[in-house]
Coordinates of C-alpha atoms in Angstrom, one line a residue:
X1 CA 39.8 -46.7 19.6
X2 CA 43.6 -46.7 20.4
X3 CA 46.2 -44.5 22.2
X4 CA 49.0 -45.6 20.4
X5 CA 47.8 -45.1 16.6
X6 CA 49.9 -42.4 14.6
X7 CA 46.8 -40.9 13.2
X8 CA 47.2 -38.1 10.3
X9 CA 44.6 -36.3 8.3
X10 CA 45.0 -33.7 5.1
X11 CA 43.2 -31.3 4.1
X12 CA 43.6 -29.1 1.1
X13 CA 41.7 -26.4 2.6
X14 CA 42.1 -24.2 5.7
X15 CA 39.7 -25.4 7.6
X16 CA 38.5 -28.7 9.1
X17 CA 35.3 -30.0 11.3
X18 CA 33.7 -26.4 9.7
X19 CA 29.3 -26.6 9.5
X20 CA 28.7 -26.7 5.8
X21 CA 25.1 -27.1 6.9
X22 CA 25.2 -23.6 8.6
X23 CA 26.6 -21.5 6.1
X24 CA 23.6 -20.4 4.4
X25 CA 21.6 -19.4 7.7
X26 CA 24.7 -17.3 8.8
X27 CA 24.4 -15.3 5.6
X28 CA 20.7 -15.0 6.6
X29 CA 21.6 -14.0 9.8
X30 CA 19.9 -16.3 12.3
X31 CA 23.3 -17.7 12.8
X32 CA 25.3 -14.1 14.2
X33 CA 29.0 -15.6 14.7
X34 CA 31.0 -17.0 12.0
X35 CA 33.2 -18.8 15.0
X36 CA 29.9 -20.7 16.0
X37 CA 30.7 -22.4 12.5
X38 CA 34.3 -23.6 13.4
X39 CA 33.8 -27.0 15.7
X40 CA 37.4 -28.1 16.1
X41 CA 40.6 -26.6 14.7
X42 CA 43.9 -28.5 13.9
X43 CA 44.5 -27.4 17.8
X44 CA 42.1 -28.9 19.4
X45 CA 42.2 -32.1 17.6
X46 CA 45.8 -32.0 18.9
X47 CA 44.9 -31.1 21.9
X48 CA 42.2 -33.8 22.6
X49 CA 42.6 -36.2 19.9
X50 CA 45.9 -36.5 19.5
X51 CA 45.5 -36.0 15.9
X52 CA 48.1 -34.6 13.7
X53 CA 45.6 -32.2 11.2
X54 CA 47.8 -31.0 8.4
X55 CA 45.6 -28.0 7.1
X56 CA 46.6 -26.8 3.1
X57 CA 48.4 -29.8 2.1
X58 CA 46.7 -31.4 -1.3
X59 CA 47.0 -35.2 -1.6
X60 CA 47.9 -35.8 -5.2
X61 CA 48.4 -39.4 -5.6
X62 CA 47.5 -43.0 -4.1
X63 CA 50.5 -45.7 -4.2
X64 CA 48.5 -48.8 -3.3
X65 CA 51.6 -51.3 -3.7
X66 CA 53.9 -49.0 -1.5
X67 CA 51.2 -48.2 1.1
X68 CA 52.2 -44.4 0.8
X69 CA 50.6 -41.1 -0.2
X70 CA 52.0 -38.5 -1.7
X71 CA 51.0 -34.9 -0.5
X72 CA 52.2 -31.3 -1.3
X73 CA 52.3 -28.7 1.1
X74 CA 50.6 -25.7 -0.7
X75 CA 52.3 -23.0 1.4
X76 CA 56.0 -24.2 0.6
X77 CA 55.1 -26.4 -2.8
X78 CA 57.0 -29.3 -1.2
X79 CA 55.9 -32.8 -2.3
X80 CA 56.7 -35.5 0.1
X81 CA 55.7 -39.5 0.7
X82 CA 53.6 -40.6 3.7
X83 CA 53.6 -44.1 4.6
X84 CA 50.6 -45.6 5.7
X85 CA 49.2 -48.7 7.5
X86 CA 45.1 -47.9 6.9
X87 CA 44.1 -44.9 4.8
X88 CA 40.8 -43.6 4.7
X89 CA 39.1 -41.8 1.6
X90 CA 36.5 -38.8 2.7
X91 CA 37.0 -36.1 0.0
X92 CA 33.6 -35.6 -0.6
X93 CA 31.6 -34.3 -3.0
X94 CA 32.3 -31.1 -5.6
X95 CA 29.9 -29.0 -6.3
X96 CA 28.6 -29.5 -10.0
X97 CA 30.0 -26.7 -12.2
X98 CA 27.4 -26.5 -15.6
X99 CA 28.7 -26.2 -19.1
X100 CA 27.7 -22.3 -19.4
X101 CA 29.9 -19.7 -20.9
X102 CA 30.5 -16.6 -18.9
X103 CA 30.1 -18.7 -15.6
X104 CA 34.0 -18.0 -14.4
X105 CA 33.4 -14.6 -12.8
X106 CA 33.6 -12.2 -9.5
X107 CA 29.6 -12.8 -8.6
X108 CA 29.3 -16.2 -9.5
X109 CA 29.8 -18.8 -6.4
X110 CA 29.1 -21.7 -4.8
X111 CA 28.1 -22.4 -1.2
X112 CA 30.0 -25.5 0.2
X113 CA 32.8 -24.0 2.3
X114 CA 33.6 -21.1 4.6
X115 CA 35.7 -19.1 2.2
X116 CA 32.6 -19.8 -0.6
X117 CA 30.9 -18.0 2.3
X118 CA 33.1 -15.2 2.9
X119 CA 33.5 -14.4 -0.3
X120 CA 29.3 -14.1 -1.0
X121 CA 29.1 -12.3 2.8
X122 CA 32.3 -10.1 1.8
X123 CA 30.6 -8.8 -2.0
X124 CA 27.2 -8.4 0.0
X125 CA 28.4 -5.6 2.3
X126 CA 30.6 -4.3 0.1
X127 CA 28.1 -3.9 -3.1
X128 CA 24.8 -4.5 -1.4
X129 CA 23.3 -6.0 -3.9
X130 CA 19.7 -5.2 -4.6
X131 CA 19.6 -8.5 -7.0
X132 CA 20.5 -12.4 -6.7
X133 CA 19.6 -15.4 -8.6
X134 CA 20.1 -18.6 -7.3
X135 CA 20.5 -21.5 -9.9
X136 CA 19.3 -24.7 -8.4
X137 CA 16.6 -25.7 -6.5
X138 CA 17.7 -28.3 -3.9
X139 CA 18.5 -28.2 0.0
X140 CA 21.0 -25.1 -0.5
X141 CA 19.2 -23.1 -3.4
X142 CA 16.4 -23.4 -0.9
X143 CA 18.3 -22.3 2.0
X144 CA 20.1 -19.3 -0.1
X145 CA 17.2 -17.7 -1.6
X146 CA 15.8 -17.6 1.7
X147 CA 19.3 -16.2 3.4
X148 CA 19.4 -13.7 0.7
X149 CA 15.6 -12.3 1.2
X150 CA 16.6 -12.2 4.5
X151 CA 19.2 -9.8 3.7
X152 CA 16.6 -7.9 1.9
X153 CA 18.1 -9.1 -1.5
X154 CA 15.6 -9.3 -4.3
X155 CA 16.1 -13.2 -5.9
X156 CA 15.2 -14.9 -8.8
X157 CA 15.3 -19.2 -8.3
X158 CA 16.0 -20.3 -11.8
X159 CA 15.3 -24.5 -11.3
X160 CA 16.1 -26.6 -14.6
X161 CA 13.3 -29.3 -13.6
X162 CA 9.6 -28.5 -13.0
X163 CA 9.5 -28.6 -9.6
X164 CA 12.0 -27.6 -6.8
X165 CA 13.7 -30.3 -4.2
X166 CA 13.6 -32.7 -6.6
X167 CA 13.7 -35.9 -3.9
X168 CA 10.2 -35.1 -3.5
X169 CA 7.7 -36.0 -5.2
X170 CA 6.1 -32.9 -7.2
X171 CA 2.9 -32.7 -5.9
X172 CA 4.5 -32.4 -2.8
X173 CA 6.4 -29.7 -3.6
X174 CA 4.0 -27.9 -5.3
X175 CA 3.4 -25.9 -2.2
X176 CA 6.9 -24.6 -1.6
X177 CA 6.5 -23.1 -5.4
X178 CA 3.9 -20.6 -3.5
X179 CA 5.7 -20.2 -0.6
X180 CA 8.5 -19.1 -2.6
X181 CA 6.2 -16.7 -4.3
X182 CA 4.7 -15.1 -1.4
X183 CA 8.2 -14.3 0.2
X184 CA 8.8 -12.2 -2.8
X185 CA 11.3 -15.0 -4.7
X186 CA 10.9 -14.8 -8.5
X187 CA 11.0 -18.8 -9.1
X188 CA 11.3 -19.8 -13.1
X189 CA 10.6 -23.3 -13.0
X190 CA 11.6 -25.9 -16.2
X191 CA 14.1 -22.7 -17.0
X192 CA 18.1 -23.4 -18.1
X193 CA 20.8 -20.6 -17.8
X194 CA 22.3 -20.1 -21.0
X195 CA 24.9 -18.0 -20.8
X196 CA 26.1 -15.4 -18.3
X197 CA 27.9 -12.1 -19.5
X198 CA 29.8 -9.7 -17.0
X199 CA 29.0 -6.3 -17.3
X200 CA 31.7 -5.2 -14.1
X201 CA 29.0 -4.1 -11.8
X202 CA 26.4 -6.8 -12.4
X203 CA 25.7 -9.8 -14.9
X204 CA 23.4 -10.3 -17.6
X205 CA 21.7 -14.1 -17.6
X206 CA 20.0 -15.2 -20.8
X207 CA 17.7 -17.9 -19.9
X208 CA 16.1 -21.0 -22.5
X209 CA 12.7 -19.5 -22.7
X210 CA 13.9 -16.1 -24.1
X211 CA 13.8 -14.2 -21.5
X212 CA 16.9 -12.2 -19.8
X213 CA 18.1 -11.1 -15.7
X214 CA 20.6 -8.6 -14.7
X215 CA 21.7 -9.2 -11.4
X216 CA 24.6 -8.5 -9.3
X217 CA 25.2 -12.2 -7.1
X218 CA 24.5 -15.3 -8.8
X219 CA 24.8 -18.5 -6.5
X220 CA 25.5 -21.9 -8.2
X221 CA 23.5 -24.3 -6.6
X222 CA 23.2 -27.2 -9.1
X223 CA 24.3 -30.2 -7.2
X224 CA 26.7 -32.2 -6.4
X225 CA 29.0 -35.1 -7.0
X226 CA 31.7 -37.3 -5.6
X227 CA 35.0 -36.2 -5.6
X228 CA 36.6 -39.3 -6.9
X229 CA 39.8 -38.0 -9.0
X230 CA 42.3 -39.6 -6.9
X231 CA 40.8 -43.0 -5.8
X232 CA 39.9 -43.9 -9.9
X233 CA 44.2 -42.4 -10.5
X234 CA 45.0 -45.4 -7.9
X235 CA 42.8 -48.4 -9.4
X236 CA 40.4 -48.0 -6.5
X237 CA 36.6 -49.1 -8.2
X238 CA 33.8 -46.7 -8.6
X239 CA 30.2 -47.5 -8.3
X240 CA 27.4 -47.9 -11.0
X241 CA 26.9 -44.0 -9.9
X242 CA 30.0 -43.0 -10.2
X243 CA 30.8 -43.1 -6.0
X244 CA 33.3 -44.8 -4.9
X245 CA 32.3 -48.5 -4.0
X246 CA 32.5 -50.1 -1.1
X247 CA 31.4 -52.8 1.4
X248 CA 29.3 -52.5 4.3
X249 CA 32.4 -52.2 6.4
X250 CA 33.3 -49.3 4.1
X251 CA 36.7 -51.3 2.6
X252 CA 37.2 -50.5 -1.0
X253 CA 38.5 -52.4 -3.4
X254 CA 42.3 -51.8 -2.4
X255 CA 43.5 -53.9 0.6
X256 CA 44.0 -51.3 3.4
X257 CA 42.2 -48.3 2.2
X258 CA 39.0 -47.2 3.5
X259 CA 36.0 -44.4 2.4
X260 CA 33.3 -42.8 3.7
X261 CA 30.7 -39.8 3.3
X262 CA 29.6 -38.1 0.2
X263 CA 32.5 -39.6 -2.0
X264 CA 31.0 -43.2 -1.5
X265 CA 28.1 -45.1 -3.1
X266 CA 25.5 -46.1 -1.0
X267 CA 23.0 -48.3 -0.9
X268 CA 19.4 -47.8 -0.9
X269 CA 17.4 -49.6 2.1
X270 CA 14.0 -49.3 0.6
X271 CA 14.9 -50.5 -3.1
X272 CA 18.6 -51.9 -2.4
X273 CA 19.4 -50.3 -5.5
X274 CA 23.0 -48.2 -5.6
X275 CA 22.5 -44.9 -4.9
X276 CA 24.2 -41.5 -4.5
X277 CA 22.7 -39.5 -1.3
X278 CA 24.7 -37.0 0.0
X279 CA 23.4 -36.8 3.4
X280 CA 25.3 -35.5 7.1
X281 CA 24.0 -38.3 9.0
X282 CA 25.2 -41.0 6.2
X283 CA 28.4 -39.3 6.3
X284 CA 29.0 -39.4 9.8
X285 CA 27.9 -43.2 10.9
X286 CA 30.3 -44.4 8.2
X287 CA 33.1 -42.3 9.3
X288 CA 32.6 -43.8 12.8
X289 CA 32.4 -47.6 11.1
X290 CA 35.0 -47.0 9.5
X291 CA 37.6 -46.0 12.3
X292 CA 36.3 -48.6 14.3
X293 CA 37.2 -51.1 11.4
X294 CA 40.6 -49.8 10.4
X295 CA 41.6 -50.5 14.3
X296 CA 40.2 -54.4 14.9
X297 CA 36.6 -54.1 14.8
X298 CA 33.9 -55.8 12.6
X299 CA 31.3 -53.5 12.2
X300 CA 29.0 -52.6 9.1
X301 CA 26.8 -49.8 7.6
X302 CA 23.4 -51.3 6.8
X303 CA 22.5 -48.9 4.0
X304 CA 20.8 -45.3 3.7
X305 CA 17.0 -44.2 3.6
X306 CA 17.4 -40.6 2.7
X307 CA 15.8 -38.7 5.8
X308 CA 15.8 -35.5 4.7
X309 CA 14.4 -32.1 5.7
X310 CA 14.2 -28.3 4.7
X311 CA 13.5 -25.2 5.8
X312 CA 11.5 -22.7 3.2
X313 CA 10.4 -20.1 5.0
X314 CA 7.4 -20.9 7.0
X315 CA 7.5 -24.1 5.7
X316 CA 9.1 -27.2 6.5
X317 CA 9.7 -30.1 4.1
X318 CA 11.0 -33.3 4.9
X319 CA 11.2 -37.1 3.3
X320 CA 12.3 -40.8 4.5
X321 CA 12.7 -43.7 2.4
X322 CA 11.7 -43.6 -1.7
X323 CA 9.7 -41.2 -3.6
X324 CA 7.0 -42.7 -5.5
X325 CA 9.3 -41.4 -8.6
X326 CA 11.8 -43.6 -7.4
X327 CA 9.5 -46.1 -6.7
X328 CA 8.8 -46.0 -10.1
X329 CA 12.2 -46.2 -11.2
X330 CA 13.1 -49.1 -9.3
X331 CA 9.7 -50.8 -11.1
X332 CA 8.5 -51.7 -7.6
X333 CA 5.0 -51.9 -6.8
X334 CA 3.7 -49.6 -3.8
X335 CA 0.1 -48.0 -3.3
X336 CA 0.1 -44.4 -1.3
X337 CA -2.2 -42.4 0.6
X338 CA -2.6 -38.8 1.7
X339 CA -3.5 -36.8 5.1
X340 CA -3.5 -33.2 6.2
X341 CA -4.7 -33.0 9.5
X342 CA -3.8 -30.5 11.9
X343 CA -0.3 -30.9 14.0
X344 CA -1.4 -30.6 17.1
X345 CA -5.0 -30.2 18.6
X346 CA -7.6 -27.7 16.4
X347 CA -9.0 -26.0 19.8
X348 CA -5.3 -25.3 20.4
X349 CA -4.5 -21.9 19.0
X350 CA -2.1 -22.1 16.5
X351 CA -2.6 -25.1 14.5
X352 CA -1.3 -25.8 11.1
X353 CA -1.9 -28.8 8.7
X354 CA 0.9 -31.0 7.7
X355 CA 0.1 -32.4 4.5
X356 CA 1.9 -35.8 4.2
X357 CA 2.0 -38.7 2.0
X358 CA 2.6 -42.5 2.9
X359 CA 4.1 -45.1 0.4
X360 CA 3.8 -48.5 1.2
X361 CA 3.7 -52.2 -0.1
X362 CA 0.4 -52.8 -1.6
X363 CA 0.1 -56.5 -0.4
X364 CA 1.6 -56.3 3.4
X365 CA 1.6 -52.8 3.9
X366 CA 5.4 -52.5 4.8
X367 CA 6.2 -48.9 4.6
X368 CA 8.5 -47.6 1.8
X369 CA 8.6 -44.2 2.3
X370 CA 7.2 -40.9 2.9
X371 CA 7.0 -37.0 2.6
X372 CA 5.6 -34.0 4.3
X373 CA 4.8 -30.3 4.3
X374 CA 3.3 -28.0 6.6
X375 CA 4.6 -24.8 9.1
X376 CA 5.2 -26.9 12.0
X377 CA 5.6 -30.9 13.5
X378 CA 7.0 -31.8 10.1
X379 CA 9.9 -33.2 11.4
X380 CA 8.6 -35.3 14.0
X381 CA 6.6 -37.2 12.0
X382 CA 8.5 -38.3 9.6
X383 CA 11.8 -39.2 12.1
X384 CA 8.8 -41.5 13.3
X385 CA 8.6 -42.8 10.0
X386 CA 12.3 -43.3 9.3
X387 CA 12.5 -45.4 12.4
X388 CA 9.5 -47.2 10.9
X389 CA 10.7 -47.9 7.8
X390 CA 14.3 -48.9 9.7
X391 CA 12.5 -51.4 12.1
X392 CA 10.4 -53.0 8.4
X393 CA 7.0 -52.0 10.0
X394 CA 4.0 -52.0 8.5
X395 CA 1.2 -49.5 8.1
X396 CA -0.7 -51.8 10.7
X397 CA 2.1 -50.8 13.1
X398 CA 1.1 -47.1 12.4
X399 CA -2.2 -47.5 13.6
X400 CA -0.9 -48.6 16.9
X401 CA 2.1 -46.3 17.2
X402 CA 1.9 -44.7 21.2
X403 CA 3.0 -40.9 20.8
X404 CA 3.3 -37.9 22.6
X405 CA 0.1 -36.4 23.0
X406 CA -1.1 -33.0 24.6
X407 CA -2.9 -30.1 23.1
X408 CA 0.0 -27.7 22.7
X409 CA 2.3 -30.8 20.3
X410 CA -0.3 -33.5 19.2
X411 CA -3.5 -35.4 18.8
X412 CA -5.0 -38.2 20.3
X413 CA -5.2 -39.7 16.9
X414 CA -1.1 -38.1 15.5
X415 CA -0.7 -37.2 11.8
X416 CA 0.7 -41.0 12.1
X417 CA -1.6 -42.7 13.3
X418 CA -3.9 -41.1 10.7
X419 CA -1.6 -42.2 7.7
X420 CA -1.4 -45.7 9.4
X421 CA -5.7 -45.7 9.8
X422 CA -6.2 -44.7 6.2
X423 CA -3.7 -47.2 4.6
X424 CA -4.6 -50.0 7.2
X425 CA -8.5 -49.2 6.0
X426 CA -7.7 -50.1 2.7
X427 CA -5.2 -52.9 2.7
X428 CA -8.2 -54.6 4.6
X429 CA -10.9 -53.6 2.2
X430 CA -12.9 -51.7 4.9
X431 CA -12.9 -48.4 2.3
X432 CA -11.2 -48.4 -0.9
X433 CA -9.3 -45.7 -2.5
X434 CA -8.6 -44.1 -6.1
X435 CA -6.6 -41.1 -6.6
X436 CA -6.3 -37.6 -8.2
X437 CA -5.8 -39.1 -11.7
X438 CA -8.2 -41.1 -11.2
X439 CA -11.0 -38.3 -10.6
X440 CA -9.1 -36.5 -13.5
X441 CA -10.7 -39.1 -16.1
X442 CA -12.9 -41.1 -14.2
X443 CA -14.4 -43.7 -17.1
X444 CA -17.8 -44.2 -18.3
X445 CA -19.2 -46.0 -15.1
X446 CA -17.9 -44.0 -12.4
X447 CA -19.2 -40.6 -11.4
X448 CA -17.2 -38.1 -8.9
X449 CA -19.3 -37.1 -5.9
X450 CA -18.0 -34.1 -4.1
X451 CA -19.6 -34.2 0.1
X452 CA -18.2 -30.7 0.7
X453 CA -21.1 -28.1 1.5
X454 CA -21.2 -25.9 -1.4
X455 CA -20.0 -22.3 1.0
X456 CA -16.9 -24.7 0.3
X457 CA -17.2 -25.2 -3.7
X458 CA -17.3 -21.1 -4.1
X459 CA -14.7 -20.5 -1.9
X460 CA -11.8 -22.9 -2.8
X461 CA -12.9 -24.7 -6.1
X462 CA -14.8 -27.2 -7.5
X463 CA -14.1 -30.5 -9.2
X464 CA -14.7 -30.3 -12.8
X465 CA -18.0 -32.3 -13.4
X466 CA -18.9 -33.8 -10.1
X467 CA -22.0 -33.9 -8.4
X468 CA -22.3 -32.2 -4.8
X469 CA -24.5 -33.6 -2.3
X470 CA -23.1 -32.5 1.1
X471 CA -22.5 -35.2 3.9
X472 CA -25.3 -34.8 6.1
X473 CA -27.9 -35.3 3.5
X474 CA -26.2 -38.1 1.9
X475 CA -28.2 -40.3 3.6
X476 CA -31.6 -38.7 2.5
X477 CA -30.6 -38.8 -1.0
X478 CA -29.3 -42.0 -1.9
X479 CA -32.3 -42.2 -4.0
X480 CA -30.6 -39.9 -7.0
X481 CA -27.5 -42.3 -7.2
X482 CA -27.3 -45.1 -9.7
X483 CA -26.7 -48.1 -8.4
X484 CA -24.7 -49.0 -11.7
X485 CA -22.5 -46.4 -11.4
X486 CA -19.2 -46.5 -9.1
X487 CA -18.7 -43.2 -6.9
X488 CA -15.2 -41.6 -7.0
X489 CA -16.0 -39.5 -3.7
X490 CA -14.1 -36.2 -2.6
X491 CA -14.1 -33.9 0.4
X492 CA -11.8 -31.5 1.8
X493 CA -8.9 -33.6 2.9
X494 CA -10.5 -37.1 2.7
X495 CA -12.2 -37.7 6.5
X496 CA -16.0 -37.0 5.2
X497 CA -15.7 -38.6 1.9
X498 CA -14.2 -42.0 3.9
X499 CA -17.3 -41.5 6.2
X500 CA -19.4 -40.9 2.7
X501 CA -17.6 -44.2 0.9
X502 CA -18.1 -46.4 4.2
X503 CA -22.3 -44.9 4.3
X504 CA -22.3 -45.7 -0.1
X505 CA -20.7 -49.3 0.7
X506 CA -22.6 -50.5 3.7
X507 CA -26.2 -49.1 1.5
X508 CA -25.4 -51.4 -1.3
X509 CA -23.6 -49.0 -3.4
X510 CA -19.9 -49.1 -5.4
X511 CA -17.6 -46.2 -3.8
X512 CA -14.1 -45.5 -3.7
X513 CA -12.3 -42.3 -1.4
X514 CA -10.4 -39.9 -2.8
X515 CA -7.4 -40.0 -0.9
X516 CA -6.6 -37.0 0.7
X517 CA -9.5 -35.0 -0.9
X518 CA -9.3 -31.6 -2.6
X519 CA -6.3 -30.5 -1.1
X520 CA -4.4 -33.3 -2.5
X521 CA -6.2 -32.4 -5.9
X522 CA -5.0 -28.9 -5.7
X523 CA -1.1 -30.0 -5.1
X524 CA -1.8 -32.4 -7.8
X525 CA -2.9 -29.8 -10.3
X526 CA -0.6 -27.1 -9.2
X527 CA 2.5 -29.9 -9.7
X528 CA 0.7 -30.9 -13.1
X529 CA 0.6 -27.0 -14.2
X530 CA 4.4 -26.5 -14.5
X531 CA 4.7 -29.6 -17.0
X532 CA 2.2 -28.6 -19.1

């Protein structure tokens, strides 16, 4: 934006412009070269920028009335005064260290910079290790238990909540829980550490329900939070979360000083609720507004809608806009459907379901949100739906959404345009819907009819207490329904129990689908299992 600025930047650290977001797949492997990590060096900003990157040099204090920072070269211990005309705030986020004796050790780290990841790479080939436990079950937990079976490291994935990536809602997790499990990772779910002791050679972890590890590597992986010590010692206002508040052209509350990334406080486009979400792409748009704003221009950041994805595996999980537990939270009202079809083409060889679920405004079907699962085509679908939920569409716009189609990536009818047919069906009353919990404890005047044939029933499970009459002899056998009653009805994945609810309705009958059928049970019960 200018030729002429005097531009300076600290870090306290050795490195700048590194790929946080790579380390754990170079300790996995699938990234070879460290280098491939480093995008710029002091040098090259130099070199190109014209920046002056001052590497190892702590900022300790903020003089807003004298416009100057004060900053101590860690390699000499000089302190010195920098004057400044804008100053922009992007320290970050820290990871979260818990309150756990024994946790200051040689095999205990984190994973948020590239000496963190030296340091784990650098006790792996020296020890090699035949035992790691992650603590934490977000993005990076994720990503290092799968780096470390990779490395053909034995892991347990010790997650305080019920469920892992916790953005999610837990049904939708629920199948990463057996992903996990079939790639050998020894998961303990609604498990705390208590207490870590050293033994030299490895480290015993007493966990809350009794029961004890020894391992030899034990990744901390419990979060995050912004890294706000030096804005809050210079009067600079926090948010109600605890980030650092600013305005949509990220100003602060100090004339001249600026902030952006995972040190700021958000807001949330779905529920416009403040919100920490400590995001790349977030990060990166407000770094740019910023600039441009601290040199002449007028532009603003219109709030964050979490797009979010993860590799587990085989698996891919990925999220846009709220949860339904945020939903919740927020006390707004939203309705939500479930479908799992295939992601591209079923006479294509190698298709996989993606089992996602749509949240969306129960009187004018604007979306709010949604999640997915599956091996493949994840992603896609729901960077549709972040642009989606961006633009305010509606489910209606889903149903007319014009993507890529041939066999080898698609349908005719996408995963999309599935999710917008089911929702649009029942915002216009064509085939209404009840859920999981619903069929759980259906009441006195509703019965659960399964239209799976029963090969199905004996091989992946039956509802408890419906009645089974398979699709294709519905028809034939309206005659043992009650006309009183009102039919909850199931199938596998909800596409012959809406053709089932549609043939109830039109023969004078009271019928609600399912949505999403018994695979949408199953995630339900699985999620449900871990509480209970």
């Amino acid at each position: 934006m200018s030729e002429s600025a005097d531009i300076i930047m600290f870090e306290r650290g050795d490195y700048v412009s590194f790929a946080n977001c790579g380390l754990p797949y170079h300790i996995g492997g699938d990234i070879e070269s460290r280098d491939a990590l480093l995008l710029q060096t002091p040098q090259s900003f130099k070199q190109r920028f014209n920046v002056d990157v001052r590497v190892r040099s702590n900022v300790e204090a903020i003089n807003p009335l004298a416009q100057t920072v004060t900053v101590r070269n860690l390699d000499s211990n000089e302190c010195y005064q920098q004057p400044y005309d804008k100053l922009l705030l992007s320290p970050g986020a820290k990871s979260i260290a818990p309150a756990i004796d024994g946790l200051s050790n040689n095999r205990t780290f984190t994973l948020r910079t590239l000496p963190d990841m030296d340091q784990i790479q650098t006790l792996i080939d020296r020890d090699q290790p035949s035992h790691a436990t992650v603590l934490g079950g977000g993005f990076i937990g994720l990503e290092a238990a799968e780096a470390l079976r990779q490395r053909g490291i034995d892991v347990a994935l010790v997650e305080l909540g019920p469920q892992v990536m916790a953005n999610v809602d837990a049904e939708m997790a629920s199948p990463l829980h057996q992903e996990l499990a079939d790639h050998g990772v020894d998961l303990r779910l609604a498990t705390a550490l208590m207490s870590v002791e050293d033994n030299g050679d490895s480290l015993a972890l007493k966990l809350s329900n009794g029961a004890s590890l020894t391992t030899e590597l034990l990744i901390l992986a419990t979060g995050v939070k912004p890294e706000t010590e030096l804005a809050e010692q210079a009067g600079i206002a926090l948010g109600a979360n605890g980030g650092i508040k600013v305005n949509s052209r990220m100003e602060t509350s100090i004339t001249n000083i600026f902030a952006a990334g995972d040190a700021v406080e958000h807001v949330d486009l779905v529920t416009g609720q403040p919100a920490l979400i400590p995001l790349a792409g977030p990060a990166n748009r407000q770094g740019r507004i910023a600039a441009d704003n601290m040199l002449g221009s007028d532009k603003h950041y219109k709030a964050t809608q979490g797009t979010s994805v993860c590799r587990v595996f085989d698996l891919t999980i990925a999220a846009t806009g709220s949860s339904e537990k945020a939903l919740l939270k927020a006390k707004r009202k939203y309705e939500k459907i479930y479908v799992h079809p295939m992601n591209h083409a079923g006479y294509f060889p190698g298709a996989t379901a993606v089992s996602l679920k749509l949240l969306f405004e129960p009187n004018d079907g604007v979306i709010l949100g949604a999640q997915a699962v599956g091996k493949d085509g994840v992603d896609k679908r729901i960077d549709v739906i972040a642009m989606a939920i961006r633009a305010k569409l509606t489910v209606f716009d889903l149903e007319e959404q014009e993507l890529c189609y041939a066999p080898p990536y698609g349908s005719a009818k996408d995963v999309v345009n599935l999710a917008g047919f089911v929702a649009a069906n029942y915002l216009r009353g064509e085939s209404d819907i009840c859920q999981v919990d619903d069929v759980l404890a259906p009441n006195p005047q509703q019965v659960v009819l399964d239209v799976r044939n029963p090969p199905e029933l004996i091989n992946t499970g039956a509802i408890e207490g419906a009645v089974n009459i398979p699709l294709d002899s519905l028809r034939e056998r309206l005659n043992e329904l009650d006309r009183d009653k009102e039919y909850l009805v199931s199938c596998m994945v909800g596409l012959r129990a809406h053709v089932a609810t549609r043939l109830l309705i039109n023969s004078g009958f009271k019928a609600k689908n399912m949505t999403g059928g018994f695979k949408t049970y199953q995630m339900v019960l699985a999620a449900k299992a871990v509480t209970s």
